[in-house]
Amino acid sequence: MLKGKVAVVTGASRGIGEAIALKLASLGADIAVIYAGNSLAAQNVCDHCREDYGVKASAYQCDVSSFETAKQTVAAIKADFGTVHILVNNAGITRDGLCAMMKEEDFDAVLDTNLKGAFHMIRHCTGMFLKNREGCIINIASVVGLTGNAGQSNYAASKAGLIGLTKSIAKELAPRGIRCNAIAPGFIKTDMTESQADNPLLAAVPLGRMGEPADVADAAAYLATAGYVTGEVLRIDGGIAM
Ligand code: NAI
């Protein structure tokens, strides 16, 4: 289904990003794995893509919050793969705390990675999308970007910003055949939510359980192939934000 396509997935050495990279590889896409620090984990994801799905896969260390580093990384991916067709902005961090006591650096770090990081990657990949007259951008937002959440003002602001970015890019680039959508996951079982297993909010999930990274990866695969869908925010949240 995605044979001949090149997909870049940020934060793909573990968690939701890893699941998305493997899912897109299973559909035939070649994969560029962008990781922040764990090169062994990133290489394992590449090995898995190559050995299980027979696609090309390479890992790139990149801090997406840096405009210049993101630019150099996209240039390296272009040199290795020739082009990019699918960009998944998945890299994200939390620095939770009440706004009244939040350090400026914690607000900035979350905005710089979650929101500006996505802008950097889109900014540097769009030239290739325009040249190809096709492109698919998938931004991993969060239900807290839709609802807000006490103790997560920085994170919720970054994810709400990502939704605004998604819709603006979708409008800007639709005439050029480029689609941009967001996924808003709820509680998904990963390292990020390790400490959330007894979060009382979990009882409010209508489907009564946390989601799996594969649930989000299935949504990414859908958006990667849904040619008539753009500017959408797809909740994968067991119903918690309905
Ligand atoms: P995770 O913490 O396991 O994975 C995040 C990945 O992003 C890590 O591999 C990390 O190294 C990478 N990363 C962080 N900063 C980076 C940077 N500056 N440059 C490059 N890579 C960087 O978390 P998880 O749960 O897999 O999250 C993936 C995405 O899904 C994040 O954007 C997160 O906000 C979002 N999300 C997760 C939910 C959950 O319940 N797990 C719920 C809603 C959204």
PDB file of C-alpha atoms and ligand atoms in Angstrom:
ATOM      1  CA  MET A   1       0.000   0.000   0.000  1.00  0.00           C
ATOM      2  CA  LEU A   2       2.905   2.377   0.765  1.00  0.00           C
ATOM      3  CA  LYS A   3       5.535   0.685  -1.388  1.00  0.00           C
ATOM      4  CA  GLY A   4       7.847   3.274  -2.938  1.00  0.00           C
ATOM      5  CA  LYS A   5       6.983   5.863  -0.279  1.00  0.00           C
ATOM      6  CA  VAL A   6       9.473   7.265   2.215  1.00  0.00           C
ATOM      7  CA  ALA A   7       8.228   8.013   5.732  1.00  0.00           C
ATOM      8  CA  VAL A   8      10.038  10.038   8.391  1.00  0.00           C
ATOM      9  CA  VAL A   9       8.926   9.380  11.961  1.00  0.00           C
ATOM     10  CA  THR A  10      10.293  11.527  14.817  1.00  0.00           C
ATOM     11  CA  GLY A  11      10.775  10.057  18.284  1.00  0.00           C
ATOM     12  CA  ALA A  12      10.579   6.616  16.680  1.00  0.00           C
ATOM     13  CA  SER A  13      12.952   4.634  18.905  1.00  0.00           C
ATOM     14  CA  ARG A  14      10.181   3.685  21.354  1.00  0.00           C
ATOM     15  CA  GLY A  15       6.525   4.007  22.291  1.00  0.00           C
ATOM     16  CA  ILE A  16       3.997   5.375  19.843  1.00  0.00           C
ATOM     17  CA  GLY A  17       6.681   6.490  17.343  1.00  0.00           C
ATOM     18  CA  GLU A  18       8.156   2.990  17.180  1.00  0.00           C
ATOM     19  CA  ALA A  19       4.695   1.478  16.629  1.00  0.00           C
ATOM     20  CA  ILE A  20       3.991   3.968  13.819  1.00  0.00           C
ATOM     21  CA  ALA A  21       7.363   3.303  12.140  1.00  0.00           C
ATOM     22  CA  LEU A  22       6.753  -0.457  12.202  1.00  0.00           C
ATOM     23  CA  LYS A  23       3.167  -0.115  10.975  1.00  0.00           C
ATOM     24  CA  LEU A  24       4.167   2.067   8.015  1.00  0.00           C
ATOM     25  CA  ALA A  25       7.023  -0.349   7.245  1.00  0.00           C
ATOM     26  CA  SER A  26       4.539  -3.243   7.316  1.00  0.00           C
ATOM     27  CA  LEU A  27       2.636  -1.414   4.576  1.00  0.00           C
ATOM     28  CA  GLY A  28       5.821  -1.174   2.490  1.00  0.00           C
ATOM     29  CA  ALA A  29       7.147   2.311   3.256  1.00  0.00           C
ATOM     30  CA  ASP A  30      10.877   2.934   3.639  1.00  0.00           C
ATOM     31  CA  ILE A  31      11.501   4.432   7.073  1.00  0.00           C
ATOM     32  CA  ALA A  32      13.742   7.188   8.442  1.00  0.00           C
ATOM     33  CA  VAL A  33      13.789   6.806  12.225  1.00  0.00           C
ATOM     34  CA  ILE A  34      14.545  10.039  14.042  1.00  0.00           C
ATOM     35  CA  TYR A  35      15.641   9.597  17.658  1.00  0.00           C
ATOM     36  CA  ALA A  36      16.858  11.888  20.412  1.00  0.00           C
ATOM     37  CA  GLY A  37      19.478   9.784  22.222  1.00  0.00           C
ATOM     38  CA  ASN A  38      19.015   6.002  22.323  1.00  0.00           C
ATOM     39  CA  SER A  39      20.841   4.866  19.203  1.00  0.00           C
ATOM     40  CA  LEU A  40      20.655   1.160  20.130  1.00  0.00           C
ATOM     41  CA  ALA A  41      16.852   1.315  20.375  1.00  0.00           C
ATOM     42  CA  ALA A  42      16.676   3.254  17.091  1.00  0.00           C
ATOM     43  CA  GLN A  43      18.886   0.664  15.352  1.00  0.00           C
ATOM     44  CA  ASN A  44      16.644  -2.110  16.698  1.00  0.00           C
ATOM     45  CA  VAL A  45      13.598  -0.444  15.134  1.00  0.00           C
ATOM     46  CA  CYS A  46      15.480  -0.175  11.808  1.00  0.00           C
ATOM     47  CA  ASP A  47      16.544  -3.843  12.001  1.00  0.00           C
ATOM     48  CA  HIS A  48      12.933  -4.826  12.674  1.00  0.00           C
ATOM     49  CA  CYS A  49      11.732  -2.790   9.630  1.00  0.00           C
ATOM     50  CA  ARG A  50      14.355  -4.331   7.357  1.00  0.00           C
ATOM     51  CA  GLU A  51      14.174  -7.935   8.551  1.00  0.00           C
ATOM     52  CA  ASP A  52      10.412  -8.268   9.030  1.00  0.00           C
ATOM     53  CA  TYR A  53       9.138  -6.087   6.191  1.00  0.00           C
ATOM     54  CA  GLY A  54      12.011  -5.924   3.672  1.00  0.00           C
ATOM     55  CA  VAL A  55      12.013  -2.126   3.510  1.00  0.00           C
ATOM     56  CA  LYS A  56      14.914   0.307   3.683  1.00  0.00           C
ATOM     57  CA  ALA A  57      15.404   1.877   7.122  1.00  0.00           C
ATOM     58  CA  SER A  58      17.981   4.230   8.651  1.00  0.00           C
ATOM     59  CA  ALA A  59      18.281   6.027  11.968  1.00  0.00           C
ATOM     60  CA  TYR A  60      19.176   9.705  12.478  1.00  0.00           C
ATOM     61  CA  GLN A  61      19.959  11.351  15.797  1.00  0.00           C
ATOM     62  CA  CYS A  62      18.265  14.732  15.875  1.00  0.00           C
ATOM     63  CA  ASP A  63      16.951  17.175  18.441  1.00  0.00           C
ATOM     64  CA  VAL A  64      13.876  18.386  16.578  1.00  0.00           C
ATOM     65  CA  SER A  65      13.678  21.519  18.738  1.00  0.00           C
ATOM     66  CA  SER A  66      16.689  22.912  16.833  1.00  0.00           C
ATOM     67  CA  PHE A  67      15.840  24.516  13.480  1.00  0.00           C
ATOM     68  CA  GLU A  68      19.372  23.934  12.140  1.00  0.00           C
ATOM     69  CA  THR A  69      19.726  20.344  13.364  1.00  0.00           C
ATOM     70  CA  ALA A  70      16.341  19.463  11.882  1.00  0.00           C
ATOM     71  CA  LYS A  71      17.433  21.069   8.595  1.00  0.00           C
ATOM     72  CA  GLN A  72      20.667  19.047   8.470  1.00  0.00           C
ATOM     73  CA  THR A  73      18.827  15.841   9.349  1.00  0.00           C
ATOM     74  CA  VAL A  74      16.216  16.314   6.623  1.00  0.00           C
ATOM     75  CA  ALA A  75      19.062  16.997   4.159  1.00  0.00           C
ATOM     76  CA  ALA A  76      20.759  13.750   5.229  1.00  0.00           C
ATOM     77  CA  ILE A  77      17.502  11.818   4.792  1.00  0.00           C
ATOM     78  CA  LYS A  78      17.058  13.349   1.325  1.00  0.00           C
ATOM     79  CA  ALA A  79      20.611  12.299   0.406  1.00  0.00           C
ATOM     80  CA  ASP A  80      19.990   8.720   1.598  1.00  0.00           C
ATOM     81  CA  PHE A  81      16.389   8.131   0.450  1.00  0.00           C
ATOM     82  CA  GLY A  82      16.018  10.622  -2.424  1.00  0.00           C
ATOM     83  CA  THR A  83      12.881  12.267  -1.067  1.00  0.00           C
ATOM     84  CA  VAL A  84      10.184  12.170   1.634  1.00  0.00           C
ATOM     85  CA  HIS A  85       6.460  11.485   1.134  1.00  0.00           C
ATOM     86  CA  ILE A  86       5.160  11.049   4.704  1.00  0.00           C
ATOM     87  CA  LEU A  87       6.206  12.995   7.803  1.00  0.00           C
ATOM     88  CA  VAL A  88       5.007  11.918  11.246  1.00  0.00           C
ATOM     89  CA  ASN A  89       5.732  14.479  13.969  1.00  0.00           C
ATOM     90  CA  ASN A  90       5.578  12.251  17.033  1.00  0.00           C
ATOM     91  CA  ALA A  91       8.485  13.459  19.221  1.00  0.00           C
ATOM     92  CA  GLY A  92       7.128  14.939  22.426  1.00  0.00           C
ATOM     93  CA  ILE A  93       7.914  15.589  26.056  1.00  0.00           C
ATOM     94  CA  THR A  94       6.087  16.558  29.244  1.00  0.00           C
ATOM     95  CA  ARG A  95       7.265  18.837  32.073  1.00  0.00           C
ATOM     96  CA  ASP A  96       4.121  18.806  34.198  1.00  0.00           C
ATOM     97  CA  GLY A  97       3.427  21.271  37.004  1.00  0.00           C
ATOM     98  CA  LEU A  98       0.957  23.880  38.144  1.00  0.00           C
ATOM     99  CA  CYS A  99       1.176  27.053  36.069  1.00  0.00           C
ATOM    100  CA  ALA A 100       1.597  29.260  39.172  1.00  0.00           C
ATOM    101  CA  MET A 101       4.876  27.509  39.955  1.00  0.00           C
ATOM    102  CA  MET A 102       6.062  26.507  36.506  1.00  0.00           C
ATOM    103  CA  LYS A 103       9.612  27.422  35.541  1.00  0.00           C
ATOM    104  CA  GLU A 104       9.964  29.350  32.296  1.00  0.00           C
ATOM    105  CA  GLU A 105      12.431  26.740  31.037  1.00  0.00           C
ATOM    106  CA  ASP A 106       9.828  23.980  31.507  1.00  0.00           C
ATOM    107  CA  PHE A 107       7.268  25.919  29.495  1.00  0.00           C
ATOM    108  CA  ASP A 108       9.805  26.663  26.758  1.00  0.00           C
ATOM    109  CA  ALA A 109      11.195  23.110  26.563  1.00  0.00           C
ATOM    110  CA  VAL A 110       7.738  21.624  25.965  1.00  0.00           C
ATOM    111  CA  LEU A 111       6.749  24.237  23.374  1.00  0.00           C
ATOM    112  CA  ASP A 112      10.139  23.962  21.644  1.00  0.00           C
ATOM    113  CA  THR A 113       9.945  20.179  21.225  1.00  0.00           C
ATOM    114  CA  ASN A 114       6.234  19.522  20.764  1.00  0.00           C
ATOM    115  CA  LEU A 115       5.223  22.532  18.667  1.00  0.00           C
ATOM    116  CA  LYS A 116       8.324  24.144  17.188  1.00  0.00           C
ATOM    117  CA  GLY A 117       9.836  20.712  16.518  1.00  0.00           C
ATOM    118  CA  ALA A 118       6.875  19.900  14.276  1.00  0.00           C
ATOM    119  CA  PHE A 119       7.173  23.270  12.548  1.00  0.00           C
ATOM    120  CA  HIS A 120      10.895  22.675  11.910  1.00  0.00           C
ATOM    121  CA  MET A 121      10.290  19.284  10.331  1.00  0.00           C
ATOM    122  CA  ILE A 122       7.369  20.519   8.210  1.00  0.00           C
ATOM    123  CA  ARG A 123       9.373  23.587   7.167  1.00  0.00           C
ATOM    124  CA  HIS A 124      12.308  21.477   5.971  1.00  0.00           C
ATOM    125  CA  CYS A 125      10.269  18.704   4.290  1.00  0.00           C
ATOM    126  CA  THR A 126       7.757  20.879   2.442  1.00  0.00           C
ATOM    127  CA  GLY A 127      10.096  21.657  -0.455  1.00  0.00           C
ATOM    128  CA  MET A 128      10.169  17.940  -1.281  1.00  0.00           C
ATOM    129  CA  PHE A 129       6.394  17.631  -0.921  1.00  0.00           C
ATOM    130  CA  LEU A 130       5.887  20.560  -3.307  1.00  0.00           C
ATOM    131  CA  LYS A 131       8.288  19.062  -5.820  1.00  0.00           C
ATOM    132  CA  ASN A 132       6.558  15.669  -5.595  1.00  0.00           C
ATOM    133  CA  ARG A 133       3.104  17.312  -5.786  1.00  0.00           C
ATOM    134  CA  GLU A 134       2.140  15.053  -2.901  1.00  0.00           C
ATOM    135  CA  GLY A 135       2.817  14.811   0.787  1.00  0.00           C
ATOM    136  CA  CYS A 136       1.255  13.614   3.993  1.00  0.00           C
ATOM    137  CA  ILE A 137       1.923  15.182   7.370  1.00  0.00           C
ATOM    138  CA  ILE A 138       0.631  13.552  10.554  1.00  0.00           C
ATOM    139  CA  ASN A 139       1.061  15.440  13.819  1.00  0.00           C
ATOM    140  CA  ILE A 140       0.678  13.534  17.080  1.00  0.00           C
ATOM    141  CA  ALA A 141      -1.229  15.932  19.312  1.00  0.00           C
ATOM    142  CA  SER A 142      -3.207  14.881  22.421  1.00  0.00           C
ATOM    143  CA  VAL A 143      -6.731  15.016  23.787  1.00  0.00           C
ATOM    144  CA  VAL A 144      -5.444  17.559  26.333  1.00  0.00           C
ATOM    145  CA  GLY A 145      -4.903  19.902  23.383  1.00  0.00           C
ATOM    146  CA  LEU A 146      -8.690  19.718  22.915  1.00  0.00           C
ATOM    147  CA  THR A 147      -9.821  19.732  26.550  1.00  0.00           C
ATOM    148  CA  GLY A 148      -6.981  21.278  28.580  1.00  0.00           C
ATOM    149  CA  ASN A 149      -5.681  19.591  31.735  1.00  0.00           C
ATOM    150  CA  ALA A 150      -4.779  20.963  35.164  1.00  0.00           C
ATOM    151  CA  GLY A 151      -1.047  20.582  35.730  1.00  0.00           C
ATOM    152  CA  GLN A 152      -0.262  20.420  32.019  1.00  0.00           C
ATOM    153  CA  SER A 153      -0.686  24.013  30.803  1.00  0.00           C
ATOM    154  CA  ASN A 154       2.583  23.895  28.836  1.00  0.00           C
ATOM    155  CA  TYR A 155       1.833  20.497  27.289  1.00  0.00           C
ATOM    156  CA  ALA A 156      -1.819  21.342  26.525  1.00  0.00           C
ATOM    157  CA  ALA A 157      -0.757  24.655  24.953  1.00  0.00           C
ATOM    158  CA  SER A 158       1.790  22.852  22.776  1.00  0.00           C
ATOM    159  CA  LYS A 159      -0.753  20.271  21.639  1.00  0.00           C
ATOM    160  CA  ALA A 160      -3.517  22.843  21.027  1.00  0.00           C
ATOM    161  CA  GLY A 161      -0.931  24.804  19.046  1.00  0.00           C
ATOM    162  CA  LEU A 162      -0.132  21.676  17.061  1.00  0.00           C
ATOM    163  CA  ILE A 163      -3.820  21.355  16.145  1.00  0.00           C
ATOM    164  CA  GLY A 164      -3.880  24.979  14.944  1.00  0.00           C
ATOM    165  CA  LEU A 165      -0.684  24.353  13.010  1.00  0.00           C
ATOM    166  CA  THR A 166      -2.227  21.224  11.462  1.00  0.00           C
ATOM    167  CA  LYS A 167      -5.341  23.024  10.213  1.00  0.00           C
ATOM    168  CA  SER A 168      -3.376  26.007   8.890  1.00  0.00           C
ATOM    169  CA  ILE A 169      -0.884  23.829   7.018  1.00  0.00           C
ATOM    170  CA  ALA A 170      -3.796  21.737   5.684  1.00  0.00           C
ATOM    171  CA  LYS A 171      -5.419  24.871   4.239  1.00  0.00           C
ATOM    172  CA  GLU A 172      -2.135  26.287   2.960  1.00  0.00           C
ATOM    173  CA  LEU A 173      -0.967  23.150   1.177  1.00  0.00           C
ATOM    174  CA  ALA A 174      -4.193  21.431   0.071  1.00  0.00           C
ATOM    175  CA  PRO A 175      -4.085  23.142  -3.349  1.00  0.00           C
ATOM    176  CA  ARG A 176      -0.672  21.492  -3.873  1.00  0.00           C
ATOM    177  CA  GLY A 177      -1.914  17.981  -3.078  1.00  0.00           C
ATOM    178  CA  ILE A 178      -0.361  17.918   0.393  1.00  0.00           C
ATOM    179  CA  ARG A 179      -2.477  16.709   3.324  1.00  0.00           C
ATOM    180  CA  CYS A 180      -1.951  17.497   7.001  1.00  0.00           C
ATOM    181  CA  ASN A 181      -3.845  15.808   9.839  1.00  0.00           C
ATOM    182  CA  ALA A 182      -3.477  15.315  13.570  1.00  0.00           C
ATOM    183  CA  ILE A 183      -4.074  12.397  15.892  1.00  0.00           C
ATOM    184  CA  ALA A 184      -5.191  13.170  19.437  1.00  0.00           C
ATOM    185  CA  PRO A 185      -4.408  10.150  21.612  1.00  0.00           C
ATOM    186  CA  GLY A 186      -5.843   9.729  25.105  1.00  0.00           C
ATOM    187  CA  PHE A 187      -4.135   7.481  27.677  1.00  0.00           C
ATOM    188  CA  ILE A 188      -1.771   5.199  25.756  1.00  0.00           C
ATOM    189  CA  LYS A 189       0.506   2.653  27.486  1.00  0.00           C
ATOM    190  CA  THR A 190       4.075   3.919  26.968  1.00  0.00           C
ATOM    191  CA  ASP A 191       7.058   5.131  29.022  1.00  0.00           C
ATOM    192  CA  MET A 192       5.435   8.592  29.053  1.00  0.00           C
ATOM    193  CA  THR A 193       2.393   7.303  30.952  1.00  0.00           C
ATOM    194  CA  GLU A 194       4.226   4.795  33.174  1.00  0.00           C
ATOM    195  CA  SER A 195       3.258   6.783  36.276  1.00  0.00           C
ATOM    196  CA  GLN A 196      -0.379   7.158  35.154  1.00  0.00           C
ATOM    197  CA  ALA A 197      -1.557   3.570  35.715  1.00  0.00           C
ATOM    198  CA  ASP A 198      -3.557   4.674  38.796  1.00  0.00           C
ATOM    199  CA  ASN A 199      -4.609   8.090  37.452  1.00  0.00           C
ATOM    200  CA  PRO A 200      -8.244   8.589  38.588  1.00  0.00           C
ATOM    201  CA  LEU A 201      -9.036  10.064  35.136  1.00  0.00           C
ATOM    202  CA  LEU A 202      -8.628   6.549  33.713  1.00  0.00           C
ATOM    203  CA  ALA A 203     -11.990   5.621  35.266  1.00  0.00           C
ATOM    204  CA  ALA A 204     -13.535   8.203  32.932  1.00  0.00           C
ATOM    205  CA  VAL A 205     -12.437   6.348  29.777  1.00  0.00           C
ATOM    206  CA  PRO A 206     -15.700   5.007  28.304  1.00  0.00           C
ATOM    207  CA  LEU A 207     -13.921   1.971  26.848  1.00  0.00           C
ATOM    208  CA  GLY A 208     -12.526   1.310  30.325  1.00  0.00           C
ATOM    209  CA  ARG A 209      -8.841   0.800  29.536  1.00  0.00           C
ATOM    210  CA  MET A 210      -5.681   2.474  28.328  1.00  0.00           C
ATOM    211  CA  GLY A 211      -4.903   2.327  24.628  1.00  0.00           C
ATOM    212  CA  GLU A 212      -1.945   0.564  23.020  1.00  0.00           C
ATOM    213  CA  PRO A 213       0.677   2.236  20.777  1.00  0.00           C
ATOM    214  CA  ALA A 214      -0.673  -0.004  17.988  1.00  0.00           C
ATOM    215  CA  ASP A 215      -4.083   1.737  18.273  1.00  0.00           C
ATOM    216  CA  VAL A 216      -2.395   5.047  17.396  1.00  0.00           C
ATOM    217  CA  ALA A 217      -0.274   3.389  14.691  1.00  0.00           C
ATOM    218  CA  ASP A 218      -3.436   2.050  13.017  1.00  0.00           C
ATOM    219  CA  ALA A 219      -4.795   5.608  12.907  1.00  0.00           C
ATOM    220  CA  ALA A 220      -1.526   6.857  11.381  1.00  0.00           C
ATOM    221  CA  ALA A 221      -1.723   4.154   8.708  1.00  0.00           C
ATOM    222  CA  TYR A 222      -5.289   5.228   7.946  1.00  0.00           C
ATOM    223  CA  LEU A 223      -4.309   8.894   7.604  1.00  0.00           C
ATOM    224  CA  ALA A 224      -1.273   7.982   5.489  1.00  0.00           C
ATOM    225  CA  THR A 225      -3.589   6.379   2.947  1.00  0.00           C
ATOM    226  CA  ALA A 226      -6.786   8.459   3.297  1.00  0.00           C
ATOM    227  CA  GLY A 227      -6.440  10.581   0.165  1.00  0.00           C
ATOM    228  CA  TYR A 228      -9.559  12.698   0.766  1.00  0.00           C
ATOM    229  CA  VAL A 229      -8.885  13.545   4.431  1.00  0.00           C
ATOM    230  CA  THR A 230      -7.087  16.724   5.466  1.00  0.00           C
ATOM    231  CA  GLY A 231      -7.239  19.126   8.424  1.00  0.00           C
ATOM    232  CA  GLU A 232      -8.770  16.386  10.569  1.00  0.00           C
ATOM    233  CA  VAL A 233      -8.080  15.710  14.252  1.00  0.00           C
ATOM    234  CA  LEU A 234      -8.642  12.025  14.896  1.00  0.00           C
ATOM    235  CA  ARG A 235      -9.190  11.120  18.559  1.00  0.00           C
ATOM    236  CA  ILE A 236      -7.779   7.739  19.587  1.00  0.00           C
ATOM    237  CA  ASP A 237      -8.816   7.948  23.194  1.00  0.00           C
ATOM    238  CA  GLY A 238     -11.325   5.256  24.161  1.00  0.00           C
ATOM    239  CA  GLY A 239     -13.933   8.009  24.078  1.00  0.00           C
ATOM    240  CA  ILE A 240     -12.555  10.113  26.968  1.00  0.00           C
ATOM    241  CA  ALA A 241     -12.760  13.447  25.130  1.00  0.00           C
ATOM    242  CA  MET A 242     -16.174  13.014  23.498  1.00  0.00           C
TER     243      MET A 242
HETATM  244  P1  NAI B   1       7.716   8.470  24.748  1.00  0.00           P
HETATM  245  O1  NAI B   1       8.291   9.364  25.796  1.00  0.00           O
HETATM  246  O2  NAI B   1       7.830   7.009  24.908  1.00  0.00           O
HETATM  247  O3  NAI B   1       8.277   8.852  23.301  1.00  0.00           O
HETATM  248  C1  NAI B   1       8.585  10.154  22.925  1.00  0.00           C
HETATM  249  C2  NAI B   1       9.769  10.072  21.996  1.00  0.00           C
HETATM  250  O4  NAI B   1      10.109  11.404  21.562  1.00  0.00           O
HETATM  251  C3  NAI B   1      11.000   9.502  22.701  1.00  0.00           C
HETATM  252  O5  NAI B   1      11.590   8.528  21.879  1.00  0.00           O
HETATM  253  C4  NAI B   1      11.915  10.711  22.845  1.00  0.00           C
HETATM  254  O6  NAI B   1      13.293  10.380  22.820  1.00  0.00           O
HETATM  255  C5  NAI B   1      11.515  11.531  21.628  1.00  0.00           C
HETATM  256  N1  NAI B   1      11.898  12.924  21.780  1.00  0.00           N
HETATM  257  C6  NAI B   1      11.668  13.732  22.845  1.00  0.00           C
HETATM  258  N2  NAI B   1      12.214  14.937  22.639  1.00  0.00           N
HETATM  259  C7  NAI B   1      12.797  14.903  21.413  1.00  0.00           C
HETATM  260  C8  NAI B   1      13.519  15.848  20.642  1.00  0.00           C
HETATM  261  N3  NAI B   1      13.771  17.091  21.094  1.00  0.00           N
HETATM  262  N4  NAI B   1      13.984  15.474  19.418  1.00  0.00           N
HETATM  263  C9  NAI B   1      13.741  14.228  18.954  1.00  0.00           C
HETATM  264  N5  NAI B   1      13.063  13.286  19.638  1.00  0.00           N
HETATM  265  C10 NAI B   1      12.595  13.624  20.863  1.00  0.00           C
HETATM  266  O7  NAI B   1       6.189   8.913  24.638  1.00  0.00           O
HETATM  267  P2  NAI B   1       4.954   8.356  23.791  1.00  0.00           P
HETATM  268  O8  NAI B   1       3.892   8.095  24.756  1.00  0.00           O
HETATM  269  O9  NAI B   1       5.364   7.326  22.828  1.00  0.00           O
HETATM  270  O10 NAI B   1       4.559   9.710  23.023  1.00  0.00           O
HETATM  271  C11 NAI B   1       4.667   9.913  21.648  1.00  0.00           C
HETATM  272  C12 NAI B   1       3.828  11.138  21.283  1.00  0.00           C
HETATM  273  O11 NAI B   1       2.470  10.898  21.608  1.00  0.00           O
HETATM  274  C13 NAI B   1       4.230  12.404  22.042  1.00  0.00           C
HETATM  275  O12 NAI B   1       4.144  13.514  21.189  1.00  0.00           O
HETATM  276  C14 NAI B   1       3.180  12.484  23.124  1.00  0.00           C
HETATM  277  O13 NAI B   1       2.994  13.812  23.562  1.00  0.00           O
HETATM  278  C15 NAI B   1       1.968  11.945  22.395  1.00  0.00           C
HETATM  279  N6  NAI B   1       0.925  11.463  23.272  1.00  0.00           N
HETATM  280  C16 NAI B   1       1.121  10.399  24.099  1.00  0.00           C
HETATM  281  C17 NAI B   1       0.104   9.963  24.909  1.00  0.00           C
HETATM  282  C18 NAI B   1       0.242   8.802  25.823  1.00  0.00           C
HETATM  283  O14 NAI B   1      -0.707   8.537  26.578  1.00  0.00           O
HETATM  284  N7  NAI B   1       1.334   8.060  25.816  1.00  0.00           N
HETATM  285  C19 NAI B   1      -1.203  10.644  24.935  1.00  0.00           C
HETATM  286  C20 NAI B   1      -1.300  11.735  24.018  1.00  0.00           C
HETATM  287  C21 NAI B   1      -0.273  12.126  23.218  1.00  0.00           C
END
